[in-house]
Each structure stands twice: as C-alpha cells, then as structure tokens.
XYZ file of C-alpha atoms in Angstrom:
334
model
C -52.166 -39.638 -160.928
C -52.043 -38.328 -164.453
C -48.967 -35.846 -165.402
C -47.680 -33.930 -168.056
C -44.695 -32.166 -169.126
C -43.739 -29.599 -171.211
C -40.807 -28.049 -172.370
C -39.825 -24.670 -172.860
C -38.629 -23.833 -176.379
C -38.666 -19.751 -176.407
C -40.126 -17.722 -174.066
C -39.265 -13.653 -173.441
C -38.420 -12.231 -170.599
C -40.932 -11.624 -167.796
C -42.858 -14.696 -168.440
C -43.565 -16.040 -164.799
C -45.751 -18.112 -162.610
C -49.031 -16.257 -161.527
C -51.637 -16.848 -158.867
C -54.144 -14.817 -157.535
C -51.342 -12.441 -155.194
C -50.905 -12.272 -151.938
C -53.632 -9.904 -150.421
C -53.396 -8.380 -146.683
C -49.806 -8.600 -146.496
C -48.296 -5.209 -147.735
C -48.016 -3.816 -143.776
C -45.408 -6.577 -143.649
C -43.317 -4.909 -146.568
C -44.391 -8.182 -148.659
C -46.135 -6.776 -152.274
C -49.114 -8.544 -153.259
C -48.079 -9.184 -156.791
C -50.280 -11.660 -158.890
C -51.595 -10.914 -162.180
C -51.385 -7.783 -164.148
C -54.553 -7.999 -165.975
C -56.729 -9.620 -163.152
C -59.950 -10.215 -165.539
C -57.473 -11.991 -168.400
C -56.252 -14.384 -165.957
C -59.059 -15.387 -163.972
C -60.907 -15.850 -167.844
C -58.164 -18.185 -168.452
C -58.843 -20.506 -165.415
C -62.625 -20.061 -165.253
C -62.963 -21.310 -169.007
C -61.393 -24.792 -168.160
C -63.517 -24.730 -164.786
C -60.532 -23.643 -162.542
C -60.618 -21.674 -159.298
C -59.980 -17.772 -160.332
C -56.983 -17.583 -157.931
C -55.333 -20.514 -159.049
C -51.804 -20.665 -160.843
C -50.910 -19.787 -164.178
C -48.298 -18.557 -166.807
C -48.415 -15.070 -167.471
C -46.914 -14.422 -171.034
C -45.634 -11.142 -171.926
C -44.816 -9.060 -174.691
C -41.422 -11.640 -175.284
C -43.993 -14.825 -175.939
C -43.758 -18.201 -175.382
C -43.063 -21.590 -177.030
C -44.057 -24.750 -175.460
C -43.426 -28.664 -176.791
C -46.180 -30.987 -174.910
C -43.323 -33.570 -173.876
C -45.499 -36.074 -172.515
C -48.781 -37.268 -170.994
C -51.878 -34.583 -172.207
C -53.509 -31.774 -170.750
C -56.208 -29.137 -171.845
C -55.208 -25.282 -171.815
C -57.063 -22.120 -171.355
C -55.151 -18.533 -173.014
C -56.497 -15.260 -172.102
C -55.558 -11.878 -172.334
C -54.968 -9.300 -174.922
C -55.077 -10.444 -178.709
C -51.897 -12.187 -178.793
C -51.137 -14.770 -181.915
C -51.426 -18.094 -180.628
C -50.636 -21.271 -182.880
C -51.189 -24.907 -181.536
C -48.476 -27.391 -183.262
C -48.814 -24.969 -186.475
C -52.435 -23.847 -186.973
C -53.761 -20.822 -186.019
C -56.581 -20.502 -183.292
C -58.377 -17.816 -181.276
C -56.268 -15.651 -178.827
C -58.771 -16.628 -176.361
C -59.350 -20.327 -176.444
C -59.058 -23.542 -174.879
C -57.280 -26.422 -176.237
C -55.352 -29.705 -175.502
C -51.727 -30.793 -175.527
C -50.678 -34.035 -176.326
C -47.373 -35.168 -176.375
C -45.231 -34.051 -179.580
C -47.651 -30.698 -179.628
C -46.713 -27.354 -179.951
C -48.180 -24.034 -178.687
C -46.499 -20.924 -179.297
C -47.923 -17.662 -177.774
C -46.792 -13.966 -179.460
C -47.707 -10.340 -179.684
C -50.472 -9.835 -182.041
C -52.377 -6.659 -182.302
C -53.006 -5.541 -178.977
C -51.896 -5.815 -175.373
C -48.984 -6.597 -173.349
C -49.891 -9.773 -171.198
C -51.707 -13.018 -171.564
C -52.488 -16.017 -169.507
C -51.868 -19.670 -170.128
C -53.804 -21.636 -167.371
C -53.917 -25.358 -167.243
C -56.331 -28.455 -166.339
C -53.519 -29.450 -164.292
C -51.416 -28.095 -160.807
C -48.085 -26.713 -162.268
C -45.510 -28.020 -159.741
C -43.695 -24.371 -158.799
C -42.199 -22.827 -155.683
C -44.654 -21.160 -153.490
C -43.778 -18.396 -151.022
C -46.137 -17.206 -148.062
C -48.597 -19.830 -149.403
C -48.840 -18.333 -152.946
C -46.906 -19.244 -156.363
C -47.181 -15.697 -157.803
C -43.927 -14.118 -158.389
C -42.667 -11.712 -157.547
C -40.261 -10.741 -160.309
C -37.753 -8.182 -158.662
C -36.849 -10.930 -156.217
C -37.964 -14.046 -157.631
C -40.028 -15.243 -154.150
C -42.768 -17.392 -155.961
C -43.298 -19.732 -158.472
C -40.291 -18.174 -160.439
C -39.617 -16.978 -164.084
C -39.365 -19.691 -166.842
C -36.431 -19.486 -169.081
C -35.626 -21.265 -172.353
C -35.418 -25.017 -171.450
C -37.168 -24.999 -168.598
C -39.496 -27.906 -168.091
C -43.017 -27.203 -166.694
C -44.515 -30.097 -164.693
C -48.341 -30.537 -164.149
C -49.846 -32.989 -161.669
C -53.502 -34.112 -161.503
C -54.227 -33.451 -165.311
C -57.270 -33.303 -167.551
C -58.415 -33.463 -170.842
C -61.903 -30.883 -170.831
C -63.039 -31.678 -174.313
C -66.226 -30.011 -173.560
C -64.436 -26.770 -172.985
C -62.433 -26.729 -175.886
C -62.732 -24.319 -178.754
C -62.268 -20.699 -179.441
C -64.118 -17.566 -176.668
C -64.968 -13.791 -177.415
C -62.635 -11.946 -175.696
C -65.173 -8.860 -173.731
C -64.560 -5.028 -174.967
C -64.110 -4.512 -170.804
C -60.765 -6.272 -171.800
C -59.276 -4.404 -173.916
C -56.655 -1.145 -173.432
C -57.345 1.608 -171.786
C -56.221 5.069 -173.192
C -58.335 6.938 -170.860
C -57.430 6.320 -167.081
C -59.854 7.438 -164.505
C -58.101 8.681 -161.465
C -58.547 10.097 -158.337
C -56.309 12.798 -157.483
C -54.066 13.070 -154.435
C -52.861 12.287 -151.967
C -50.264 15.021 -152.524
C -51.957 17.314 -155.167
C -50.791 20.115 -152.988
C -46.988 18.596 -153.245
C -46.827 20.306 -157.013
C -46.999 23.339 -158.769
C -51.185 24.365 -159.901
C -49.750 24.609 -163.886
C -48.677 20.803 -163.148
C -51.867 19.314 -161.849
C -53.540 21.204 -165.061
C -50.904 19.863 -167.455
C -51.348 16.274 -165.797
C -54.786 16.302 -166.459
C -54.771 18.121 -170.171
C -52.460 16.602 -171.911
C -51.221 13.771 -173.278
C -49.103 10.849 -172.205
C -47.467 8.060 -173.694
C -45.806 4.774 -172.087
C -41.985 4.409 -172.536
C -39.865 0.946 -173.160
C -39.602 1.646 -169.225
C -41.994 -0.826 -168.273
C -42.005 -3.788 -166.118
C -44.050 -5.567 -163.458
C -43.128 -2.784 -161.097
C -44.480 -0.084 -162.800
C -44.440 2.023 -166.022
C -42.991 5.436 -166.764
C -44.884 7.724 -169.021
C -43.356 10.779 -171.385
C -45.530 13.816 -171.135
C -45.354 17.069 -169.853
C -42.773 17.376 -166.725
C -44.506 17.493 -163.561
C -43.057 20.314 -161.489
C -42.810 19.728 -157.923
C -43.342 22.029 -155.136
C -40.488 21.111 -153.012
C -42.229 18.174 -152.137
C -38.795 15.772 -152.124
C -38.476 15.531 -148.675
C -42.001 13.923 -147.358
C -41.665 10.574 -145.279
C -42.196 7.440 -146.448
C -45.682 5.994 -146.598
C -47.743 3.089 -147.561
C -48.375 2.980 -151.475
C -50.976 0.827 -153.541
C -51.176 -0.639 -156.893
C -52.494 2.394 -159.295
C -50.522 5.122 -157.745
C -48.953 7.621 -159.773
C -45.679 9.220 -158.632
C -43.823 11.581 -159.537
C -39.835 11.576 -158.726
C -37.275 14.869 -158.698
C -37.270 14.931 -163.054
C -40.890 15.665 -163.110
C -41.655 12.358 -165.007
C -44.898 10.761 -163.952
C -44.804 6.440 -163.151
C -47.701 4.135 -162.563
C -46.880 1.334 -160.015
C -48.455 -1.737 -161.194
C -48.340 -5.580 -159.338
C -45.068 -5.942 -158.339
C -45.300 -2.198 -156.654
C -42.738 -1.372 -153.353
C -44.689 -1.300 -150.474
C -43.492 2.332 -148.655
C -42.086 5.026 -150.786
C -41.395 9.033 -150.266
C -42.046 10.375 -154.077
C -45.169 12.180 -154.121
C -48.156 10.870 -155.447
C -50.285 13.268 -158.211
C -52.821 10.807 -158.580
C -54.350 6.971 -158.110
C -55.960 5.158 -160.892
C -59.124 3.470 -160.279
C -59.031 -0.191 -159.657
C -61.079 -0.811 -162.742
C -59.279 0.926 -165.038
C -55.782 -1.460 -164.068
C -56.418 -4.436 -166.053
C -57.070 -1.990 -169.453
C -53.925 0.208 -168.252
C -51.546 -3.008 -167.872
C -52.255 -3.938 -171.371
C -51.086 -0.255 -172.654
C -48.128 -1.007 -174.579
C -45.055 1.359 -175.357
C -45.658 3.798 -177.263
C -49.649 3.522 -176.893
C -51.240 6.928 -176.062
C -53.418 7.803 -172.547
C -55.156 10.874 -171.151
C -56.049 11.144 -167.376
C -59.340 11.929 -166.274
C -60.258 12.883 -162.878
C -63.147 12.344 -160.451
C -64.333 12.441 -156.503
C -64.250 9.648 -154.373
C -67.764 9.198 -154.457
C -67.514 8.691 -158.178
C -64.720 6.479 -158.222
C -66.380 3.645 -156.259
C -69.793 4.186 -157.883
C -67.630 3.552 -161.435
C -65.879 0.445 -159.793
C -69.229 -0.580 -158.698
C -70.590 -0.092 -161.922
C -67.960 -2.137 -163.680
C -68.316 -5.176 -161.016
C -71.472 -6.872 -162.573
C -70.678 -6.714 -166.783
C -67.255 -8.411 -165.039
C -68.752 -11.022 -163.117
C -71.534 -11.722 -166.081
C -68.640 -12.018 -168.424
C -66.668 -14.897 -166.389
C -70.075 -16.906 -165.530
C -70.169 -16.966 -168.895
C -66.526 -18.034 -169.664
C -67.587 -20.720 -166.980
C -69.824 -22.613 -169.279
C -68.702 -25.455 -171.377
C -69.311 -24.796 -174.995
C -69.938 -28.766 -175.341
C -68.483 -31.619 -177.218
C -67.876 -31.259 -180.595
C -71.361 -33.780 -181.008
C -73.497 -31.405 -179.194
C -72.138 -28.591 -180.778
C -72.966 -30.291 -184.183
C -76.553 -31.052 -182.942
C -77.126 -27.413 -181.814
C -76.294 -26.319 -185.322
C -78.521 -26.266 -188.720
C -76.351 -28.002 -191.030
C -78.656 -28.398 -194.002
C -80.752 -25.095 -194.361
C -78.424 -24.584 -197.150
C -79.204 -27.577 -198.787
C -82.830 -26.554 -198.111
C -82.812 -22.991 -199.831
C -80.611 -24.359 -202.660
C-alpha cells in the first residue's frame, strides 16, 4: 500500500480538514460544515479524478507550508488566486502537481480570495465524526485543524502524471461584490428606512470573519423590537441582524437555531463568490422573489457542472501534450 507523509512547516490559522459536510443533519443541532467555497474544492478533487465529496485541506488567508517527507503523491490546489510555489518555483494557483520526498509546496494569499483547496491522490488519515472528516472549527469534531508540525499522512497514493500541469480557474469562481438575496424571513422585524438602507447602500466585510460567519460595516440596521422572537432553524446564507444594528452572514460552520432576526438570505449560488470576499472588500445586496432566486440557481447549475467535467479531463502526459502541439511553424515562417 503506497504512503506518504508530509510535514507541516507554516500554516495560519483556520487551515482544516474538509469533506463534502454533513447534509440532513442540522434538526439534530449538528451543522453541516464542509467547504466554504463548494465549486473550489470539488475543482480540486475532480482535477486529480477524485470523488467531489472527498477530503481535503482547506487553506485560508494564513497559508500553508508543506515538506513532502516521504513516499510521493500528486496534488490538486483550487480556489481563489492564491501564490503557490512547489520546492521554489512558481506555478498556477490552480494546478496539479506531485510531491516527492524532500519537496516543498507553500500556499499564500495572492491577489484575490480568502480560501483554497489542497486535495490529494491519496486518503489523508484524519478523525472523522458522524461519518465525515470535515471540521467543524468551533468545536474541532472532524478531521481537525493542522498546526505547525503537524504531520499529514496519506494512504493509498498516486502519482497522476497525466493530470499534472497548470488549469484556468472559471470567472463563476471568483468574488462576489454583488449578493443576490432573498429577503425575509423577518423583513417586518425592522424599521422600512432599514430594509431601504440594507438594500442601497454599501457594505464592507470586517477582520470579523471566520468559518461561522462574517460581520459587515454598513449602515446600522434598526430593529423593530424584534429581540425577543423564539429561536428557529437557520441555514447557511442567512443574514442576521443582532441588538447593534450590524448585519452578519452565517457561512459553513453556521449554529443551527438562533433568535436574531433575519433581514435577508443569500442565494445558494452566490456563497462560494461571497466566502472568498475578503476584509475590507466591498458588496451591495440585491434583492429578488422566490421564483427568481431558484430560476438564477438553476441558471448557474449547468456553466458549474460544464466547468468541473472539464476539470475532470486529464490534460495528458507531457508526450502527448508535445504531440498535440506545432513545435516548428516557427521554424517554418522563419
């Protein structure tokens, strides 16, 4: 059985073990977690001919630093356009490559976007909890956080030197500055002026970010003595809105019940894009009927689908990639 193991040389914090989340079990009080950007990680897997679902390392805004200890594996990185170096030299934010022992790969904010995935041709040996390794990071049930140190073991390895090489990352990746929500379900819960100013102005996202959620500076939400509603269900995208007025997105690792009330609830679609906001970046709301909302998510479904068959496909060795190409019209027109 072929192994590998790497070693932890820097990593942020926030940088934990990923699968697809644990779906159907909020009415237990058990948050689905998984991925934040749901595309970038399933790219990440897909492109080394993974399951979607299956377990990775998703890298946040802190990066990561990894020395291939021993044995070799290939890698697949997705997600945002982070800097990524393998033992020194550059390569694509959204690649696949192969570690061999005494490589480095180091993975670090670039331009844009708050999270990335590091998959692996390989079955990273991490706790599991309810039958899933995603983590969940408020109580660390799951596959865990890494730390600097840490070693990361991988059964069952492979080396996909087909699949190797650089990918495109899709503009349906990329941030989202303007959020598509559906409003409710307590609109009525706040003052008219603050359901305008929600939707007319300007937000921003604060350093008050996490897995949880993010809180946003804008204009303060004024509620309509609306502090004392029971408890009830929440999902990933809602937006509440707590005694100061200030206005928070609840993202993966969201509670399962809560008793703020809710302005708003961002469209499925539009959660990958709003995950990979980053502090500071800017976002408008923009509102629309139920009917519209899942004709939009519909919409999106098939470019998103398209775009992982896609990832899906092996580039090719490096000889059929050199057959495919015209090497000597150069020589011809000189």
């Amino acid at each position: 059985m072929a192994e590998a193991r790497l070693r932890v040389r820097a990593c942020g914090p926030l940088v934990t073990y990923q699968d697809g989340g644990r779906p159907g079990m909020l009415r237990f009080g058990v948050p689905a977690s998984g991925p934040m950007d749901r595309l970038a990680h399933a790219a990440a897997h897909v492109a080394l001919g993974n399951p979607q679902d299956a377990t990775a390392i998703e890298v946040s805004l802190g990066g990561l630093e990894l020395l291939c200890e021993a044995g070799e594996v290939s890698c697949g990185i997705a997600g945002g356009e982070f800097q990524v170096r393998h033992s020194g030299a550059a390569t694509g934010s959204w690649c696949v490559r192969t570690l061999r022992a005494g490589d480095t790969l180091s993975i670090r904010p670039g331009r844009w976007g708050s999270w990335a995935y590091l998959a692996f041709s390989g079955e990273p040996v991490c706790g599991h909890w309810a039958g899933h390794s995603a983590t969940h990071s408020a109580s660390g049930l799951g596959g865990g956080s890494l730390v600097p140190g840490a070693e990361i073991v991988l059964r069952n390895t492979q080396v996909v030197q087909e699949r190797e090489g650089d990918r495109t990352a899709p503009a349906l990746a990329g941030p989202r500055p303007l959020v598509r929500v559906v409003l409710g379900p307590q609109t009525d819960s706040f003052e008219t002026a603050s359901v305008a100013a929600f939707l007319d102005a300007g937000f921003s996202v604060t350093p008050a970010r996490d897995r949880m959620g993010m809180r946003l500076a804008g204009p303060a939400l004024a509620l309509n003595n609306a502090l004392s509603i029971p408890s009830e269900p929440i999902v990933r995208g809602s937006i509440q809105v707590g005694g100061d007025g200030v206005a928070s997105v609840l993202l993966a690792d969201h509670q399962t019940t809560g008793g703020y009330p809710k302005i708003a609830t961002v469209l499925s679609c539009d959660l990958d894009g709003l995950s990979q906001l980053r502090p500071g970046d800017g976002l408008r709301f923009q509102a629309v009927d139920p009917a519209e909302a899942i004709r939009l998510v519909r919409l999106e479904a098939p470019p998103r689908s398209r775009f992982l068959q896609a990832m899906a496909q092996p580039p090719g060795s490096l000889p059929d990639r050199l057959m495919a190409e015209n090497l000597i019209s150069g020589v011809v027109l000189a």
